[in-house]
mmCIF file of C-alpha atoms in Angstrom:
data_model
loop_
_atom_site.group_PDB
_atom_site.id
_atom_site.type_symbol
_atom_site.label_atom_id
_atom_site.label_comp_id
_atom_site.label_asym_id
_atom_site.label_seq_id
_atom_site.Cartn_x
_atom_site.Cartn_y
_atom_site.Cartn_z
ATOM 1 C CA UNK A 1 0.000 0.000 0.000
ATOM 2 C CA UNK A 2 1.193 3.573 -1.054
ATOM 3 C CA UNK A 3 1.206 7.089 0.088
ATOM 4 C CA UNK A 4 3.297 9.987 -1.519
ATOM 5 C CA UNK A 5 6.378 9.307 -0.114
ATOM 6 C CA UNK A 6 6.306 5.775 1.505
ATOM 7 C CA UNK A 7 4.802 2.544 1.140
ATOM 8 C CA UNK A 8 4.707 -0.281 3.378
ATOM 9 C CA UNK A 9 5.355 -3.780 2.471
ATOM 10 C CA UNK A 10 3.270 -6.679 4.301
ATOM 11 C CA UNK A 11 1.715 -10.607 3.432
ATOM 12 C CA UNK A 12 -1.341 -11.312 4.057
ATOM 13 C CA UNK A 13 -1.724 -14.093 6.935
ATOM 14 C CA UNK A 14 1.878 -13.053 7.978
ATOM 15 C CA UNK A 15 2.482 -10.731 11.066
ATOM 16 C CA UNK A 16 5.677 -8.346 9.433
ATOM 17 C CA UNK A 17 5.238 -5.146 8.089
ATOM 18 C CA UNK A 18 7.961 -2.685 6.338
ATOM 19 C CA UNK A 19 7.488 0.858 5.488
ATOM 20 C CA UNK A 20 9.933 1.969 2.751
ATOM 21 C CA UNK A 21 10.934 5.414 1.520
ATOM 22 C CA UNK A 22 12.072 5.709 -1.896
ATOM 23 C CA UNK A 23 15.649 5.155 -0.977
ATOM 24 C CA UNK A 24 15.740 3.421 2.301
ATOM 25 C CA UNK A 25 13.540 1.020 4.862
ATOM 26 C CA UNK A 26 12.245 3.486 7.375
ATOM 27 C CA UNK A 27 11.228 0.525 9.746
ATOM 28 C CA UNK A 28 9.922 -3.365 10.309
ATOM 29 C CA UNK A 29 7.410 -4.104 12.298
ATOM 30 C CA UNK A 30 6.262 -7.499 14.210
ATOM 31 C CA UNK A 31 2.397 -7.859 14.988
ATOM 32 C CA UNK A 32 1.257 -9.960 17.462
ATOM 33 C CA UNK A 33 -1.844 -11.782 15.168
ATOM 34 C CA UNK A 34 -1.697 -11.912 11.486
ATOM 35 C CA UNK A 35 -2.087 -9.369 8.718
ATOM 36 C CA UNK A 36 -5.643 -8.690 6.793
ATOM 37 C CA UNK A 37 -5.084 -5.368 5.329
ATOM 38 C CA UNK A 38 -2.794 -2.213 5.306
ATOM 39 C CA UNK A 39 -3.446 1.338 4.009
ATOM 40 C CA UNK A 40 -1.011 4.686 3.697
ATOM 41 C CA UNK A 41 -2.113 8.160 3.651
ATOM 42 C CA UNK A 42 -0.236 10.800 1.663
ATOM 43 C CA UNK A 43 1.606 11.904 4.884
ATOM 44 C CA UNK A 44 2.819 8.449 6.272
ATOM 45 C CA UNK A 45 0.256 7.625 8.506
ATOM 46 C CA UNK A 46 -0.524 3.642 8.773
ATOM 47 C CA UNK A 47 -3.586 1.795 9.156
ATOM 48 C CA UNK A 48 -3.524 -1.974 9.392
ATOM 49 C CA UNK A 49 -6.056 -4.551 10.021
ATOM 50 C CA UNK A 50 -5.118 -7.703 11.990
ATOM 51 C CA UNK A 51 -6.854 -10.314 13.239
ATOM 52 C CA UNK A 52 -7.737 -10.666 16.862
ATOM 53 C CA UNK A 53 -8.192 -12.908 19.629
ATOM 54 C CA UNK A 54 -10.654 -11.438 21.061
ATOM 55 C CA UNK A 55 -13.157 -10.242 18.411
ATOM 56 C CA UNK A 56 -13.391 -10.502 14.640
ATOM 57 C CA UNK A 57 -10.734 -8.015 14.222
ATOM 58 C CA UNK A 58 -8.407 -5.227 14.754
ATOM 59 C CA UNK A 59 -7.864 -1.676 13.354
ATOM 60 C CA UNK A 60 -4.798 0.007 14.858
ATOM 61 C CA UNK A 61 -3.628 3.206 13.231
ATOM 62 C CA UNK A 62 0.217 4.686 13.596
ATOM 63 C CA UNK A 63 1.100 8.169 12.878
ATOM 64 C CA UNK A 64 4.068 8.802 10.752
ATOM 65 C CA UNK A 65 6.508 8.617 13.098
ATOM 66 C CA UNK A 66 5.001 4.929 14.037
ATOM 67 C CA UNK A 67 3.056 5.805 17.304
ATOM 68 C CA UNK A 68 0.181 4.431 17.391
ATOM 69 C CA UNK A 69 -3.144 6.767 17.103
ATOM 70 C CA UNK A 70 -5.965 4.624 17.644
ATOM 71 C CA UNK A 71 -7.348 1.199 18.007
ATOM 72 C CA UNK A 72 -10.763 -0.171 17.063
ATOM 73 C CA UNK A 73 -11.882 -3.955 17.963
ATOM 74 C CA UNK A 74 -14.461 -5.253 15.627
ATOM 75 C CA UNK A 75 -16.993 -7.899 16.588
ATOM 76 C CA UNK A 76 -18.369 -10.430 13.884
ATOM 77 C CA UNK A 77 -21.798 -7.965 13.801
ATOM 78 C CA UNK A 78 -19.157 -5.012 12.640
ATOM 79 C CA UNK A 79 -17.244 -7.222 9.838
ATOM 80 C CA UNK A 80 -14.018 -7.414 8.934
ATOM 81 C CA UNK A 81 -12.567 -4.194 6.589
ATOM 82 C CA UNK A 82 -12.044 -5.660 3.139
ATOM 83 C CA UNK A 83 -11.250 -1.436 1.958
ATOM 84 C CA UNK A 84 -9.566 1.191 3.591
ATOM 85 C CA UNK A 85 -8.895 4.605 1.779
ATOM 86 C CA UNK A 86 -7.209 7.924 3.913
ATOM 87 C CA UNK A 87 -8.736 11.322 2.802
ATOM 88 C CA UNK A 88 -6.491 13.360 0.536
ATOM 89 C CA UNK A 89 -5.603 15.696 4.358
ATOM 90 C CA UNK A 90 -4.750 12.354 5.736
ATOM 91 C CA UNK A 91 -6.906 13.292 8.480
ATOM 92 C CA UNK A 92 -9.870 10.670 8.387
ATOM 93 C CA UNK A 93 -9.993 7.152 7.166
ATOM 94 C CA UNK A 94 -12.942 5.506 4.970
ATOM 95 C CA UNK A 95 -13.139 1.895 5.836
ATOM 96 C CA UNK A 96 -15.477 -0.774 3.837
ATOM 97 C CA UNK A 97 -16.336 -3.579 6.492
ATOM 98 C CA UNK A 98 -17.844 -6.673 4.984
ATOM 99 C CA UNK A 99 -20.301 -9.378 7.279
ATOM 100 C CA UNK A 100 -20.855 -12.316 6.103
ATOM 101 C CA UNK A 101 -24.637 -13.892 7.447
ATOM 102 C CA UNK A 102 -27.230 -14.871 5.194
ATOM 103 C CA UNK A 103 -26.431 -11.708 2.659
ATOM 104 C CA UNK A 104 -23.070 -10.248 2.424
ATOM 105 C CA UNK A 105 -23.496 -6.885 3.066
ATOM 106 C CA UNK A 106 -20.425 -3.712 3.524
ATOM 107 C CA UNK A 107 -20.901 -1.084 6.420
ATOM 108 C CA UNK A 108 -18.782 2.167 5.233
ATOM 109 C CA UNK A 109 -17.504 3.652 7.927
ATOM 110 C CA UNK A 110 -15.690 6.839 8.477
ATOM 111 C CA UNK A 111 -13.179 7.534 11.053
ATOM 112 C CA UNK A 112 -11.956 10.947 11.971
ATOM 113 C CA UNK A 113 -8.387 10.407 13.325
ATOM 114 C CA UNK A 114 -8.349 13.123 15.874
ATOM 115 C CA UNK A 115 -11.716 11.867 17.958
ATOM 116 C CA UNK A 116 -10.939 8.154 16.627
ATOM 117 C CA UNK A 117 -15.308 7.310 16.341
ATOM 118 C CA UNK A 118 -16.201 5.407 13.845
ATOM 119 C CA UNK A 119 -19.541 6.726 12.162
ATOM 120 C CA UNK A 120 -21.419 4.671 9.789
ATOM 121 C CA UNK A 121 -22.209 5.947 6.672
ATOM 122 C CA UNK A 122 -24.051 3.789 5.132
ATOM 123 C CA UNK A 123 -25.169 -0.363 4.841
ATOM 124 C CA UNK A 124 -24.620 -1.247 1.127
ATOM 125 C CA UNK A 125 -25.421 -5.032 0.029
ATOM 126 C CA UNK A 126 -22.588 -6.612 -2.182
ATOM 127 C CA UNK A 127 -18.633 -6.333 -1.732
ATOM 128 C CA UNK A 128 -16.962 -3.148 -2.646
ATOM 129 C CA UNK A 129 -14.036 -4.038 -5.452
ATOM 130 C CA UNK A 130 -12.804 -0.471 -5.293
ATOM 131 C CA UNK A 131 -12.427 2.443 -2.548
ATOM 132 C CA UNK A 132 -11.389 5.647 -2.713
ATOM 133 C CA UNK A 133 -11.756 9.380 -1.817
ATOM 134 C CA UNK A 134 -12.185 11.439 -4.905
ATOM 135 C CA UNK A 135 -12.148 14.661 -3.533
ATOM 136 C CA UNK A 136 -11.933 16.006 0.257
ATOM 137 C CA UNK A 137 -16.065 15.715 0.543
ATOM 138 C CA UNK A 138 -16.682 12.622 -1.625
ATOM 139 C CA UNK A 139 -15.840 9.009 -1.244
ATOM 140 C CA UNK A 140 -16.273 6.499 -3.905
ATOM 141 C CA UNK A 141 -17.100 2.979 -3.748
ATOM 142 C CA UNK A 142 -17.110 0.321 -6.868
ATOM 143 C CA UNK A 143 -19.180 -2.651 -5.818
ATOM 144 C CA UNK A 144 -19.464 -5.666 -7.970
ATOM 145 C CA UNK A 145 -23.320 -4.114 -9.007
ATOM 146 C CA UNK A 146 -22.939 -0.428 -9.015
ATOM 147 C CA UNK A 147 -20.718 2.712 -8.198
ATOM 148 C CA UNK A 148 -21.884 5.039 -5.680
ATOM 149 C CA UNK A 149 -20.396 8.436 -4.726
ATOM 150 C CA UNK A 150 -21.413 8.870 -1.002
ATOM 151 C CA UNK A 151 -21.136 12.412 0.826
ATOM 152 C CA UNK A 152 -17.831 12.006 3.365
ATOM 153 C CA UNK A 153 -21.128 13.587 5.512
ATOM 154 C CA UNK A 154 -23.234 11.146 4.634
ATOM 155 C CA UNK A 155 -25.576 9.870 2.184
ATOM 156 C CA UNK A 156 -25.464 9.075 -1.750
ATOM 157 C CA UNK A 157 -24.371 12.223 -4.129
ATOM 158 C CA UNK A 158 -24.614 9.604 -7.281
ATOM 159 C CA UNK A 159 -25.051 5.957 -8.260
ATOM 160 C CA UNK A 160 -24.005 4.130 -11.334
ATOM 161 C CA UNK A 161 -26.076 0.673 -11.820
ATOM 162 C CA UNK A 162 -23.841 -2.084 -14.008
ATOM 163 C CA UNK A 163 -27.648 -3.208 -15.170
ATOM 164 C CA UNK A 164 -26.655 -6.565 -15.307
ATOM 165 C CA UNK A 165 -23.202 -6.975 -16.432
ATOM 166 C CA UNK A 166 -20.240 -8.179 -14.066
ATOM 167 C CA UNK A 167 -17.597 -5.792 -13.260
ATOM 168 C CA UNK A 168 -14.147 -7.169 -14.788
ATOM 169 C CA UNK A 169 -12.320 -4.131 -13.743
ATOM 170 C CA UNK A 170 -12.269 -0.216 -12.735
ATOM 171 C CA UNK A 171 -9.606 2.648 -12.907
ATOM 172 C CA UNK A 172 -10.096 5.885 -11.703
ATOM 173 C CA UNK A 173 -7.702 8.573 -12.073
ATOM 174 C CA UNK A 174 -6.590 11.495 -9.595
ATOM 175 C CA UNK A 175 -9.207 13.894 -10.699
ATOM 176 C CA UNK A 176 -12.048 11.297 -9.819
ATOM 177 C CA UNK A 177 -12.714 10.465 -13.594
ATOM 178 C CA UNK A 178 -13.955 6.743 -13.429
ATOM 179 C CA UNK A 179 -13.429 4.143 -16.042
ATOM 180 C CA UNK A 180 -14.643 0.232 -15.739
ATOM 181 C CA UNK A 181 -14.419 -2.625 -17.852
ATOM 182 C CA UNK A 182 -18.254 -4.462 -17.949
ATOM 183 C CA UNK A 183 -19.045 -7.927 -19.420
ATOM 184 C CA UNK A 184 -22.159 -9.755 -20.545
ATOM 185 C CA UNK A 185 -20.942 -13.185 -21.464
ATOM 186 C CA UNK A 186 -18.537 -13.000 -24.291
ATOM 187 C CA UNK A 187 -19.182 -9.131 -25.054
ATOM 188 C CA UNK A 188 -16.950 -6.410 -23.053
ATOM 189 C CA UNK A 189 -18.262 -3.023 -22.200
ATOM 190 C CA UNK A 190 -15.712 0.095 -21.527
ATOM 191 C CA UNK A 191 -17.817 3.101 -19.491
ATOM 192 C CA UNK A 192 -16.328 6.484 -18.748
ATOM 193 C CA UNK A 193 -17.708 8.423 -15.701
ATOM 194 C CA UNK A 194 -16.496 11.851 -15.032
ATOM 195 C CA UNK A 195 -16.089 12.489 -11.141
ATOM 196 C CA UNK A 196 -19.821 12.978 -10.579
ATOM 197 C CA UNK A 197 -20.484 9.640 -12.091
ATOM 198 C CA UNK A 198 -22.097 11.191 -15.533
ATOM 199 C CA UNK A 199 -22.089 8.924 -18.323
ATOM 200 C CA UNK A 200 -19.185 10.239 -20.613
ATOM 201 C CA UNK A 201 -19.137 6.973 -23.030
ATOM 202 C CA UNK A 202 -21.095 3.759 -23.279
ATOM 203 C CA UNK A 203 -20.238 1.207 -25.570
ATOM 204 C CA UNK A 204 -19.146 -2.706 -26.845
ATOM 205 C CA UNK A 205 -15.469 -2.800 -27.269
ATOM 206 C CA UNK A 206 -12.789 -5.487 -28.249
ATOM 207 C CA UNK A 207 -12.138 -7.849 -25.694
ATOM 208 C CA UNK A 208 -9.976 -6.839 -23.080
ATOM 209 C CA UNK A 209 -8.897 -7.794 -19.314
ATOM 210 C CA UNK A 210 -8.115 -4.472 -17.870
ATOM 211 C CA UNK A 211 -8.960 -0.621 -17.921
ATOM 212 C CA UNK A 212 -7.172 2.376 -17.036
ATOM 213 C CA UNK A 213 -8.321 5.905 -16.751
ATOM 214 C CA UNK A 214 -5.994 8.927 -17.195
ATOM 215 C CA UNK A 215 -7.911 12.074 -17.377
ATOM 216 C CA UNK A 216 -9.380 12.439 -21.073
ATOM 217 C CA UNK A 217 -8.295 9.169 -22.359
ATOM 218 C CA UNK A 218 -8.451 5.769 -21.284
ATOM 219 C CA UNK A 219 -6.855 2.460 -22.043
ATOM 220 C CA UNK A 220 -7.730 -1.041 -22.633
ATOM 221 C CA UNK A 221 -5.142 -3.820 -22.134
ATOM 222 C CA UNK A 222 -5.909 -6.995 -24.107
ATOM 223 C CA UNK A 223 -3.943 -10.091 -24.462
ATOM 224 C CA UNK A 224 -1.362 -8.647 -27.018
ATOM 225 C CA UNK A 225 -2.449 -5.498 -27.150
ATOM 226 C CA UNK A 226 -2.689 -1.930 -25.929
ATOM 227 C CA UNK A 227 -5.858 -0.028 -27.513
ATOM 228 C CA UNK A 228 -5.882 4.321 -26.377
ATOM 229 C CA UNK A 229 -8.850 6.210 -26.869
ATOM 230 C CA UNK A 230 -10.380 9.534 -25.811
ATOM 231 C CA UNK A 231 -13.056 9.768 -22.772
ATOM 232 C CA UNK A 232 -15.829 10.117 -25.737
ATOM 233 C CA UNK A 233 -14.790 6.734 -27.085
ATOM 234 C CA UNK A 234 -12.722 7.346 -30.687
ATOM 235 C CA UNK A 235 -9.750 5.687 -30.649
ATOM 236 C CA UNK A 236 -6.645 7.499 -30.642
ATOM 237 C CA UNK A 237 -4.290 4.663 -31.475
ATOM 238 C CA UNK A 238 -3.811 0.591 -31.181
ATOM 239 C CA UNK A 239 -0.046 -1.157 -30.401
ATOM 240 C CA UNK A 240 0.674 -5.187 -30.600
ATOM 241 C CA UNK A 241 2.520 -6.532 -28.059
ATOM 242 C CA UNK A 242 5.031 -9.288 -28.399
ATOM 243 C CA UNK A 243 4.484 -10.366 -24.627
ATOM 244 C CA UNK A 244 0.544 -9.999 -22.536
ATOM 245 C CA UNK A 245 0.665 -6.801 -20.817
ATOM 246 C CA UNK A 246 -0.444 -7.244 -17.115
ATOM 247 C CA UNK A 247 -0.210 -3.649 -16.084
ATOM 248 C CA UNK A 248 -0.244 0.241 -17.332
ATOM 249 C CA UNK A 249 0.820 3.182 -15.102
ATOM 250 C CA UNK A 250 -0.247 6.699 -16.921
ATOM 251 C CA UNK A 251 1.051 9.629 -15.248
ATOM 252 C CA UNK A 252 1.706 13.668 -16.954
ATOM 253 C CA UNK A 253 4.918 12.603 -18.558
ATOM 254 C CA UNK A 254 5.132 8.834 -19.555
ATOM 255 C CA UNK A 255 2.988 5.550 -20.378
ATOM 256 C CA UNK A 256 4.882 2.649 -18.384
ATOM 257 C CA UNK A 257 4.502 -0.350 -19.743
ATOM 258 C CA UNK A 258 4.467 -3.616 -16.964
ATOM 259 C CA UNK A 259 5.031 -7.269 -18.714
ATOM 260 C CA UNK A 260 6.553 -10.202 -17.372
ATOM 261 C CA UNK A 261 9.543 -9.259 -15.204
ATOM 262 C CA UNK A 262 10.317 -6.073 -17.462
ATOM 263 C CA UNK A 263 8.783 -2.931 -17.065
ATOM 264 C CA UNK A 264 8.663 -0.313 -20.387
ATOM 265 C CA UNK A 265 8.178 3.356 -21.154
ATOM 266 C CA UNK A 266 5.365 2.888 -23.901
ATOM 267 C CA UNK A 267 5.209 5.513 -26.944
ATOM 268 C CA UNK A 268 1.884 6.217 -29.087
ATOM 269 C CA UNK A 269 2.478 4.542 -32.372
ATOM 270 C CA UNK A 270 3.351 7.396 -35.071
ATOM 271 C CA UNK A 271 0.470 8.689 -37.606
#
């Protein structure tokens, strides 16, 4: 899991956890019960979910300099977090906690960091693929049926319903632009969402296993192939691959390219 400046390292089921700068390992930790989940906010702060002997499980939160903040013990009628997202001020922490009974259904929960209370937001049936703050007031979260922008305040600004198709995959960018990859048996669907969940483009599209969003354009990653087109839906450009791409970072500056054990600085094919 990443923030701006460090990320931390962990396995899931094991109890060690590093947090690297870009240069150096800033420290290792040992946990008492196993890993579920880690999250970084921009500024370094840590949240990790472990299990617990006690309860169902554990939040404990650890400010930058790795003291810790808060702790919250969660009982099997709370869930276990299978999401965590820190606001863009680092200051408050969206959680997506997920009980399984007879329906699974995810309590969002929001914790401010300074009182440490965790408020629920809202009870949302289905598991949440995707979680994120798009802007300082606005959370989303991707569930396998539909997208919903919830108010950090509370309630639903916007929903996007999948009407039947299964979510294969979703990007969104910084701004809060959306993009998701739909499928109805054989046929794939690409749907662009600007950051209020509009409807930018709607459409069939070659087949592809993964989406990315980067502002105006968006890109599909197929087998052998990398396909670029604008948020409206015209292509800009297609590029065969030699090797099956598995991943496709988009910043300002460069396309990098992730295949196999090599990673690539990818350049539009010339007119």
């Amino acid at each position: 899991a990443a923030g701006k400046t460090r990320f931390v390292l962990y396995n899931r089921s094991g109890n060690e956890l590093r947090v690297e700068s870009r240069t150096q390992n800033l420290y290792t930790k040992q946990l008492e019960n196993s890993i579920f989940l880690c999250a970084m906010s921009d500024n370094g702060t840590l949240a990790v979910v472990t299990e617990d002997q006690t309860s169902m499980a554990k939040l404990l939160v650890y400010s930058p300099s790795m003291e810790q903040q808060l702790s919250w013990s969660m009982t099997s009628n709370d869930g276990t977090p299978l999401r965590m997202a820190f606001s863009p001020d680092s200051r408050k922490l969206a959680a997506a906690v997920t009980v399984s009974g007879g329906q699974v259904m995810t309590n969002l929960y929001l914790i401010n960091l300074a009182s440490g209370d965790p408020v629920s937001l809202v009870n949302q049936g289905g598991v949440p693929q995707w979680l994120g703050w798009t802007s300082a007031s606005t959370i989303l979260a991707v569930y396998d049926t539909r997208a919903v922008l919830y108010n950090a305040g509370g309630g639903e600004r916007a929903v996007y319903d999948f009407a039947g198709t299964e979510l294969k995959d979703v990007s969104v960018d910084a701004a809060g632009n959306v993009a998701l990859l739909l499928a109805s048996g054989q046929v794939s669907q690409a749907v662009t969402l600007d950051k209020n969940l509009n409807v930018q483009f709607s459409a069939a599209v070659s087949a592809a296993n993964s989406i990315v969003r980067a502002g105006n354009l968006f890109y599909l990653l197929a087998d052998n192939a990398v396909e670029c087109f604008d948020a409206s839906g015209t292509q800009q450009w297609s590029q065969n691959l030699d090797t099956s791409p598995q991943a496709l970072l988009a910043n300002s500056r460069d396309l990098l390219l992730f295949s196999g054990n090599t990673v690539q600085k990818l350049e539009a094919p010339a007119d």
